Amino acid sequence: RKEVEQDPGPFNVPEGATVAFNCTYSNSASQSFFWYRQDCRKEPKLLMSVYSSGNEDGRFTAQLNRASQYISLLIRDSKLSDSATYLCVVILYNFNKFYFGSGTKLNVKP
Amino acid sequence: DGGITQSPKYLFRKEGQNVTLSCEQNLNHDAMYWYRQDPGQGLRLIYYSQIVNDFQKGDIAEGYSVSREKKESFPLTVTSAQKNPTAFYLCASSTWTGQELDTQYFGPGTRLTVL
């Protein structure tokens, strides 16, 4: 079983739509969580950290559900420029390891 | 500007040759990492280093070697023993307190093609 799993998509949505991705993790000892964005043929870039209480950054909202072991990313009012692959990342401090999901591809269409 | 640089951006290699990919950071980060990404797939960890002169194998270290002689630099050598080296190679760094890792930041990557 993979440490971190994501629906690969693609999610095809029109501009202005709201879209949500989930990411599940297998190890309950996981301690830090992040969402990264990766454009085609580019490096991943940090989008936002995910805090236990949930957090928002403009049109983006991240949430953590420890009981069910998943994190989510909600994008409101999608823009064409939001088209990318979104990676979730989990840190296990006990093992000094980062675990990356394979990513969810988002296509925002005019 | 602080950041991570990787060179070259594109690299072509003949079968049987060793090649070295450069990674330099001026973020004063202690920990550095090498990942490999294949088309349509996630990142796989090759090697990582948390302090100078020390490094650990990741999930797919076979056919690769690294060194960490300076805090700023973590070069990766792809040897001829690596059976399928064509991929996108990403270097990353993060702070490391000795107890906690922090967010990773990535360089722009090197795209290696074996001819």
PDB file of C-alpha atoms in Angstrom:
ATOM      1  CA  ARG A   1       0.000   0.000   0.000  1.00  0.00           C
ATOM      2  CA  LYS A   2       1.312   3.437  -0.887  1.00  0.00           C
ATOM      3  CA  GLU A   3       1.965   5.894   1.928  1.00  0.00           C
ATOM      4  CA  VAL A   4       0.066   8.633   0.129  1.00  0.00           C
ATOM      5  CA  GLU A   5      -2.635   8.159  -2.483  1.00  0.00           C
ATOM      6  CA  GLN A   6      -4.333  10.602  -4.799  1.00  0.00           C
ATOM      7  CA  ASP A   7      -6.897  10.347  -7.558  1.00  0.00           C
ATOM      8  CA  PRO A   8      -4.820  11.016 -10.704  1.00  0.00           C
ATOM      9  CA  GLY A   9      -7.725  12.729 -12.490  1.00  0.00           C
ATOM     10  CA  PRO A  10      -7.804  14.580 -14.737  1.00  0.00           C
ATOM     11  CA  PHE A  11     -10.418  16.863 -13.284  1.00  0.00           C
ATOM     12  CA  ASN A  12     -11.807  18.921 -16.173  1.00  0.00           C
ATOM     13  CA  VAL A  13     -13.710  21.964 -14.936  1.00  0.00           C
ATOM     14  CA  PRO A  14     -14.923  25.231 -16.469  1.00  0.00           C
ATOM     15  CA  GLU A  15     -13.547  28.578 -15.387  1.00  0.00           C
ATOM     16  CA  GLY A  16     -15.246  29.807 -12.248  1.00  0.00           C
ATOM     17  CA  ALA A  17     -16.029  26.339 -10.936  1.00  0.00           C
ATOM     18  CA  THR A  18     -15.215  25.048  -7.473  1.00  0.00           C
ATOM     19  CA  VAL A  19     -13.166  21.856  -7.388  1.00  0.00           C
ATOM     20  CA  ALA A  20     -11.905  19.706  -4.533  1.00  0.00           C
ATOM     21  CA  PHE A  21      -9.201  17.049  -4.305  1.00  0.00           C
ATOM     22  CA  ASN A  22      -8.576  14.566  -1.552  1.00  0.00           C
ATOM     23  CA  CYS A  23      -5.402  12.814  -0.576  1.00  0.00           C
ATOM     24  CA  THR A  24      -5.301   9.849   1.811  1.00  0.00           C
ATOM     25  CA  TYR A  25      -2.330   8.789   3.885  1.00  0.00           C
ATOM     26  CA  SER A  26      -1.717   5.435   5.493  1.00  0.00           C
ATOM     27  CA  ASN A  27       0.479   6.205   8.495  1.00  0.00           C
ATOM     28  CA  SER A  28      -1.335   7.700  11.473  1.00  0.00           C
ATOM     29  CA  ALA A  29       2.020   8.984  12.780  1.00  0.00           C
ATOM     30  CA  SER A  30       2.159  11.474   9.897  1.00  0.00           C
ATOM     31  CA  GLN A  31       2.790  14.884  11.324  1.00  0.00           C
ATOM     32  CA  SER A  32       3.020  17.588   8.676  1.00  0.00           C
ATOM     33  CA  PHE A  33       1.091  18.026   5.467  1.00  0.00           C
ATOM     34  CA  PHE A  34       1.488  20.192   2.387  1.00  0.00           C
ATOM     35  CA  TRP A  35       0.038  20.810  -1.028  1.00  0.00           C
ATOM     36  CA  TYR A  36       2.397  21.465  -3.935  1.00  0.00           C
ATOM     37  CA  ARG A  37       1.593  22.541  -7.448  1.00  0.00           C
ATOM     38  CA  GLN A  38       3.535  21.230 -10.444  1.00  0.00           C
ATOM     39  CA  ASP A  39       3.207  22.706 -13.906  1.00  0.00           C
ATOM     40  CA  CYS A  40       4.004  20.577 -16.929  1.00  0.00           C
ATOM     41  CA  ARG A  41       7.754  19.851 -17.174  1.00  0.00           C
ATOM     42  CA  LYS A  42       8.531  22.110 -14.198  1.00  0.00           C
ATOM     43  CA  GLU A  43       9.516  21.578 -10.591  1.00  0.00           C
ATOM     44  CA  PRO A  44       6.915  21.270  -7.795  1.00  0.00           C
ATOM     45  CA  LYS A  45       6.276  24.502  -5.928  1.00  0.00           C
ATOM     46  CA  LEU A  46       4.823  24.824  -2.470  1.00  0.00           C
ATOM     47  CA  LEU A  47       1.195  25.915  -2.604  1.00  0.00           C
ATOM     48  CA  MET A  48       0.301  25.784   1.066  1.00  0.00           C
ATOM     49  CA  SER A  49       0.817  23.967   4.325  1.00  0.00           C
ATOM     50  CA  VAL A  50      -2.134  22.171   5.866  1.00  0.00           C
ATOM     51  CA  TYR A  51      -2.915  22.877   9.488  1.00  0.00           C
ATOM     52  CA  SER A  52      -5.093  20.863  11.824  1.00  0.00           C
ATOM     53  CA  SER A  53      -7.647  23.637  12.099  1.00  0.00           C
ATOM     54  CA  GLY A  54      -7.800  24.123   8.333  1.00  0.00           C
ATOM     55  CA  ASN A  55      -6.413  27.123   6.541  1.00  0.00           C
ATOM     56  CA  GLU A  56      -7.211  29.396   3.662  1.00  0.00           C
ATOM     57  CA  ASP A  57      -5.087  31.356   1.199  1.00  0.00           C
ATOM     58  CA  GLY A  58      -7.203  33.401  -1.167  1.00  0.00           C
ATOM     59  CA  ARG A  59      -9.216  31.004  -3.327  1.00  0.00           C
ATOM     60  CA  PHE A  60      -7.522  27.949  -1.823  1.00  0.00           C
ATOM     61  CA  THR A  61      -8.632  26.116   1.303  1.00  0.00           C
ATOM     62  CA  ALA A  62      -6.799  23.167   2.816  1.00  0.00           C
ATOM     63  CA  GLN A  63      -8.184  20.848   5.470  1.00  0.00           C
ATOM     64  CA  LEU A  64      -6.904  17.926   7.478  1.00  0.00           C
ATOM     65  CA  ASN A  65      -8.994  15.074   8.809  1.00  0.00           C
ATOM     66  CA  ARG A  66      -6.800  13.013  11.131  1.00  0.00           C
ATOM     67  CA  ALA A  67      -9.568  10.584  12.095  1.00  0.00           C
ATOM     68  CA  SER A  68     -10.074   9.532   8.491  1.00  0.00           C
ATOM     69  CA  GLN A  69      -6.463  10.200   7.498  1.00  0.00           C
ATOM     70  CA  TYR A  70      -6.962  12.495   4.577  1.00  0.00           C
ATOM     71  CA  ILE A  71      -6.208  16.044   3.531  1.00  0.00           C
ATOM     72  CA  SER A  72      -8.183  18.064   1.048  1.00  0.00           C
ATOM     73  CA  LEU A  73      -7.666  21.046  -1.210  1.00  0.00           C
ATOM     74  CA  LEU A  74     -10.579  23.204  -2.342  1.00  0.00           C
ATOM     75  CA  ILE A  75     -10.156  25.708  -5.171  1.00  0.00           C
ATOM     76  CA  ARG A  76     -12.893  28.279  -5.622  1.00  0.00           C
ATOM     77  CA  ASP A  77     -13.509  30.383  -8.733  1.00  0.00           C
ATOM     78  CA  SER A  78     -11.066  28.338 -10.821  1.00  0.00           C
ATOM     79  CA  LYS A  79      -8.824  30.226 -13.228  1.00  0.00           C
ATOM     80  CA  LEU A  80      -7.199  28.965 -16.417  1.00  0.00           C
ATOM     81  CA  SER A  81      -3.875  29.473 -14.640  1.00  0.00           C
ATOM     82  CA  ASP A  82      -4.866  26.929 -11.988  1.00  0.00           C
ATOM     83  CA  SER A  83      -4.379  24.153 -14.555  1.00  0.00           C
ATOM     84  CA  ALA A  84      -1.583  22.010 -13.133  1.00  0.00           C
ATOM     85  CA  THR A  85      -0.916  18.829 -11.197  1.00  0.00           C
ATOM     86  CA  TYR A  86      -1.446  19.088  -7.448  1.00  0.00           C
ATOM     87  CA  LEU A  87       0.735  16.935  -5.203  1.00  0.00           C
ATOM     88  CA  CYS A  88       0.072  16.204  -1.588  1.00  0.00           C
ATOM     89  CA  VAL A  89       3.018  15.660   0.719  1.00  0.00           C
ATOM     90  CA  VAL A  90       3.186  14.052   4.132  1.00  0.00           C
ATOM     91  CA  ILE A  91       6.104  14.166   6.567  1.00  0.00           C
ATOM     92  CA  LEU A  92       6.822  11.364   9.011  1.00  0.00           C
ATOM     93  CA  TYR A  93       9.194  12.838  11.553  1.00  0.00           C
ATOM     94  CA  ASN A  94       9.985   9.483  13.119  1.00  0.00           C
ATOM     95  CA  PHE A  95      11.438   8.314   9.836  1.00  0.00           C
ATOM     96  CA  ASN A  96      12.705  11.699   8.600  1.00  0.00           C
ATOM     97  CA  LYS A  97      10.801  11.077   5.429  1.00  0.00           C
ATOM     98  CA  PHE A  98       8.738  13.072   2.974  1.00  0.00           C
ATOM     99  CA  TYR A  99       6.106  11.110   1.081  1.00  0.00           C
ATOM    100  CA  PHE A 100       4.724  12.530  -2.153  1.00  0.00           C
ATOM    101  CA  GLY A 101       1.475  11.547  -3.761  1.00  0.00           C
ATOM    102  CA  SER A 102       1.505  10.924  -7.514  1.00  0.00           C
ATOM    103  CA  GLY A 103      -0.574  14.031  -8.086  1.00  0.00           C
ATOM    104  CA  THR A 104      -4.026  15.032  -9.293  1.00  0.00           C
ATOM    105  CA  LYS A 105      -4.215  16.740 -12.667  1.00  0.00           C
ATOM    106  CA  LEU A 106      -6.536  19.717 -13.013  1.00  0.00           C
ATOM    107  CA  ASN A 107      -7.571  21.187 -16.360  1.00  0.00           C
ATOM    108  CA  VAL A 108      -9.530  24.441 -16.187  1.00  0.00           C
ATOM    109  CA  LYS A 109     -11.229  25.202 -19.470  1.00  0.00           C
ATOM    110  CA  PRO A 110     -12.623  28.483 -20.826  1.00  0.00           C
TER     111      PRO A 110
ATOM    112  CA  ASP B   1      18.007  35.862  -4.513  1.00  0.00           C
ATOM    113  CA  GLY B   2      18.028  32.677  -2.449  1.00  0.00           C
ATOM    114  CA  GLY B   3      17.266  29.437  -4.196  1.00  0.00           C
ATOM    115  CA  ILE B   4      18.324  26.142  -5.635  1.00  0.00           C
ATOM    116  CA  THR B   5      20.080  25.823  -8.963  1.00  0.00           C
ATOM    117  CA  GLN B   6      20.504  22.698 -11.025  1.00  0.00           C
ATOM    118  CA  SER B   7      22.619  22.254 -14.084  1.00  0.00           C
ATOM    119  CA  PRO B   8      22.455  21.397 -16.833  1.00  0.00           C
ATOM    120  CA  LYS B   9      18.778  21.812 -17.671  1.00  0.00           C
ATOM    121  CA  TYR B  10      18.970  19.175 -20.399  1.00  0.00           C
ATOM    122  CA  LEU B  11      21.540  16.391 -20.602  1.00  0.00           C
ATOM    123  CA  PHE B  12      22.067  13.733 -23.219  1.00  0.00           C
ATOM    124  CA  ARG B  13      24.149  10.694 -22.466  1.00  0.00           C
ATOM    125  CA  LYS B  14      25.270   7.668 -24.372  1.00  0.00           C
ATOM    126  CA  GLU B  15      24.683   4.275 -22.846  1.00  0.00           C
ATOM    127  CA  GLY B  16      27.582   3.196 -20.667  1.00  0.00           C
ATOM    128  CA  GLN B  17      28.592   6.711 -19.625  1.00  0.00           C
ATOM    129  CA  ASN B  18      28.497   8.147 -16.147  1.00  0.00           C
ATOM    130  CA  VAL B  19      27.107  11.662 -15.790  1.00  0.00           C
ATOM    131  CA  THR B  20      27.011  14.060 -12.858  1.00  0.00           C
ATOM    132  CA  LEU B  21      24.102  16.401 -12.181  1.00  0.00           C
ATOM    133  CA  SER B  22      24.821  19.539 -10.215  1.00  0.00           C
ATOM    134  CA  CYS B  23      22.693  20.914  -7.373  1.00  0.00           C
ATOM    135  CA  GLU B  24      23.584  24.044  -5.411  1.00  0.00           C
ATOM    136  CA  GLN B  25      21.553  25.935  -2.806  1.00  0.00           C
ATOM    137  CA  ASN B  26      22.122  29.223  -0.998  1.00  0.00           C
ATOM    138  CA  LEU B  27      19.199  28.873   1.392  1.00  0.00           C
ATOM    139  CA  ASN B  28      21.463  27.690   4.217  1.00  0.00           C
ATOM    140  CA  HIS B  29      19.439  24.490   4.385  1.00  0.00           C
ATOM    141  CA  ASP B  30      20.952  21.491   6.110  1.00  0.00           C
ATOM    142  CA  ALA B  31      19.032  18.765   4.298  1.00  0.00           C
ATOM    143  CA  MET B  32      19.194  18.062   0.573  1.00  0.00           C
ATOM    144  CA  TYR B  33      17.437  15.473  -1.569  1.00  0.00           C
ATOM    145  CA  TRP B  34      17.460  13.935  -5.014  1.00  0.00           C
ATOM    146  CA  TYR B  35      14.291  12.680  -6.659  1.00  0.00           C
ATOM    147  CA  ARG B  36      13.506  11.087  -9.934  1.00  0.00           C
ATOM    148  CA  GLN B  37      10.226  11.655 -11.785  1.00  0.00           C
ATOM    149  CA  ASP B  38       9.068   9.582 -14.734  1.00  0.00           C
ATOM    150  CA  PRO B  39       6.312  10.747 -17.092  1.00  0.00           C
ATOM    151  CA  GLY B  40       2.917  10.701 -15.412  1.00  0.00           C
ATOM    152  CA  GLN B  41       4.355   9.441 -12.154  1.00  0.00           C
ATOM    153  CA  GLY B  42       5.169  10.777  -8.730  1.00  0.00           C
ATOM    154  CA  LEU B  43       8.519  11.623  -7.218  1.00  0.00           C
ATOM    155  CA  ARG B  44      10.765   8.809  -6.051  1.00  0.00           C
ATOM    156  CA  LEU B  45      13.562   9.466  -3.578  1.00  0.00           C
ATOM    157  CA  ILE B  46      17.057   8.508  -4.700  1.00  0.00           C
ATOM    158  CA  TYR B  47      19.318   9.843  -1.933  1.00  0.00           C
ATOM    159  CA  TYR B  48      19.140  12.386   0.839  1.00  0.00           C
ATOM    160  CA  SER B  49      21.593  14.109   3.147  1.00  0.00           C
ATOM    161  CA  GLN B  50      20.854  15.834   6.423  1.00  0.00           C
ATOM    162  CA  ILE B  51      24.367  17.027   7.232  1.00  0.00           C
ATOM    163  CA  VAL B  52      27.665  17.485   5.453  1.00  0.00           C
ATOM    164  CA  ASN B  53      29.646  14.291   4.834  1.00  0.00           C
ATOM    165  CA  ASP B  54      26.638  12.104   5.506  1.00  0.00           C
ATOM    166  CA  PHE B  55      23.928  10.786   3.200  1.00  0.00           C
ATOM    167  CA  GLN B  56      21.353   8.010   3.117  1.00  0.00           C
ATOM    168  CA  LYS B  57      19.887   5.848   0.397  1.00  0.00           C
ATOM    169  CA  GLY B  58      16.335   6.513  -0.639  1.00  0.00           C
ATOM    170  CA  ASP B  59      13.929   4.107  -2.271  1.00  0.00           C
ATOM    171  CA  ILE B  60      15.737   3.773  -5.622  1.00  0.00           C
ATOM    172  CA  ALA B  61      19.460   4.336  -4.945  1.00  0.00           C
ATOM    173  CA  GLU B  62      20.797   1.532  -7.132  1.00  0.00           C
ATOM    174  CA  GLY B  63      22.886   2.888 -10.007  1.00  0.00           C
ATOM    175  CA  TYR B  64      23.301   6.312  -8.420  1.00  0.00           C
ATOM    176  CA  SER B  65      25.917   7.900  -6.170  1.00  0.00           C
ATOM    177  CA  VAL B  66      26.149  11.207  -4.300  1.00  0.00           C
ATOM    178  CA  SER B  67      28.561  13.241  -2.239  1.00  0.00           C
ATOM    179  CA  ARG B  68      28.028  16.015   0.302  1.00  0.00           C
ATOM    180  CA  GLU B  69      31.352  17.727   0.858  1.00  0.00           C
ATOM    181  CA  LYS B  70      29.831  21.174   1.288  1.00  0.00           C
ATOM    182  CA  LYS B  71      26.552  22.289   2.797  1.00  0.00           C
ATOM    183  CA  GLU B  72      25.614  24.120  -0.396  1.00  0.00           C
ATOM    184  CA  SER B  73      26.255  21.317  -2.841  1.00  0.00           C
ATOM    185  CA  PHE B  74      24.827  17.823  -3.393  1.00  0.00           C
ATOM    186  CA  PRO B  75      25.857  16.430  -6.801  1.00  0.00           C
ATOM    187  CA  LEU B  76      24.289  13.243  -8.148  1.00  0.00           C
ATOM    188  CA  THR B  77      26.148  10.816 -10.399  1.00  0.00           C
ATOM    189  CA  VAL B  78      24.094   8.585 -12.636  1.00  0.00           C
ATOM    190  CA  THR B  79      26.289   5.585 -13.322  1.00  0.00           C
ATOM    191  CA  SER B  80      26.227   3.130 -16.179  1.00  0.00           C
ATOM    192  CA  ALA B  81      24.760   0.619 -13.721  1.00  0.00           C
ATOM    193  CA  GLN B  82      21.452   2.516 -13.724  1.00  0.00           C
ATOM    194  CA  LYS B  83      19.402   0.509 -16.179  1.00  0.00           C
ATOM    195  CA  ASN B  84      16.792   3.061 -17.149  1.00  0.00           C
ATOM    196  CA  PRO B  85      18.193   6.519 -16.408  1.00  0.00           C
ATOM    197  CA  THR B  86      16.063   8.629 -18.758  1.00  0.00           C
ATOM    198  CA  ALA B  87      13.959  10.787 -16.437  1.00  0.00           C
ATOM    199  CA  PHE B  88      13.445  14.204 -14.885  1.00  0.00           C
ATOM    200  CA  TYR B  89      15.771  14.670 -11.891  1.00  0.00           C
ATOM    201  CA  LEU B  90      14.816  17.072  -9.140  1.00  0.00           C
ATOM    202  CA  CYS B  91      16.977  18.337  -6.317  1.00  0.00           C
ATOM    203  CA  ALA B  92      15.377  19.757  -3.181  1.00  0.00           C
ATOM    204  CA  SER B  93      16.441  21.164   0.157  1.00  0.00           C
ATOM    205  CA  SER B  94      14.869  21.830   3.529  1.00  0.00           C
ATOM    206  CA  THR B  95      15.793  22.920   7.017  1.00  0.00           C
ATOM    207  CA  TRP B  96      16.539  20.187   9.526  1.00  0.00           C
ATOM    208  CA  THR B  97      16.689  20.944  13.222  1.00  0.00           C
ATOM    209  CA  GLY B  98      17.834  17.503  14.218  1.00  0.00           C
ATOM    210  CA  GLN B  99      14.300  16.689  15.205  1.00  0.00           C
ATOM    211  CA  GLU B 100      12.027  18.165  12.605  1.00  0.00           C
ATOM    212  CA  LEU B 101      12.060  18.538   8.854  1.00  0.00           C
ATOM    213  CA  ASP B 102      10.533  21.571   7.241  1.00  0.00           C
ATOM    214  CA  THR B 103       9.073  22.254   3.819  1.00  0.00           C
ATOM    215  CA  GLN B 104      11.091  21.181   0.811  1.00  0.00           C
ATOM    216  CA  TYR B 105      12.004  23.622  -1.942  1.00  0.00           C
ATOM    217  CA  PHE B 106      12.904  22.364  -5.375  1.00  0.00           C
ATOM    218  CA  GLY B 107      15.384  23.310  -8.047  1.00  0.00           C
ATOM    219  CA  PRO B 108      14.242  23.606 -11.676  1.00  0.00           C
ATOM    220  CA  GLY B 109      15.314  20.058 -12.522  1.00  0.00           C
ATOM    221  CA  THR B 110      17.561  18.323 -15.038  1.00  0.00           C
ATOM    222  CA  ARG B 111      16.024  16.333 -17.853  1.00  0.00           C
ATOM    223  CA  LEU B 112      18.338  13.408 -18.668  1.00  0.00           C
ATOM    224  CA  THR B 113      17.990  11.443 -21.880  1.00  0.00           C
ATOM    225  CA  VAL B 114      20.031   8.370 -22.668  1.00  0.00           C
ATOM    226  CA  LEU B 115      20.603   7.890 -26.367  1.00  0.00           C
TER     227      LEU B 115
END
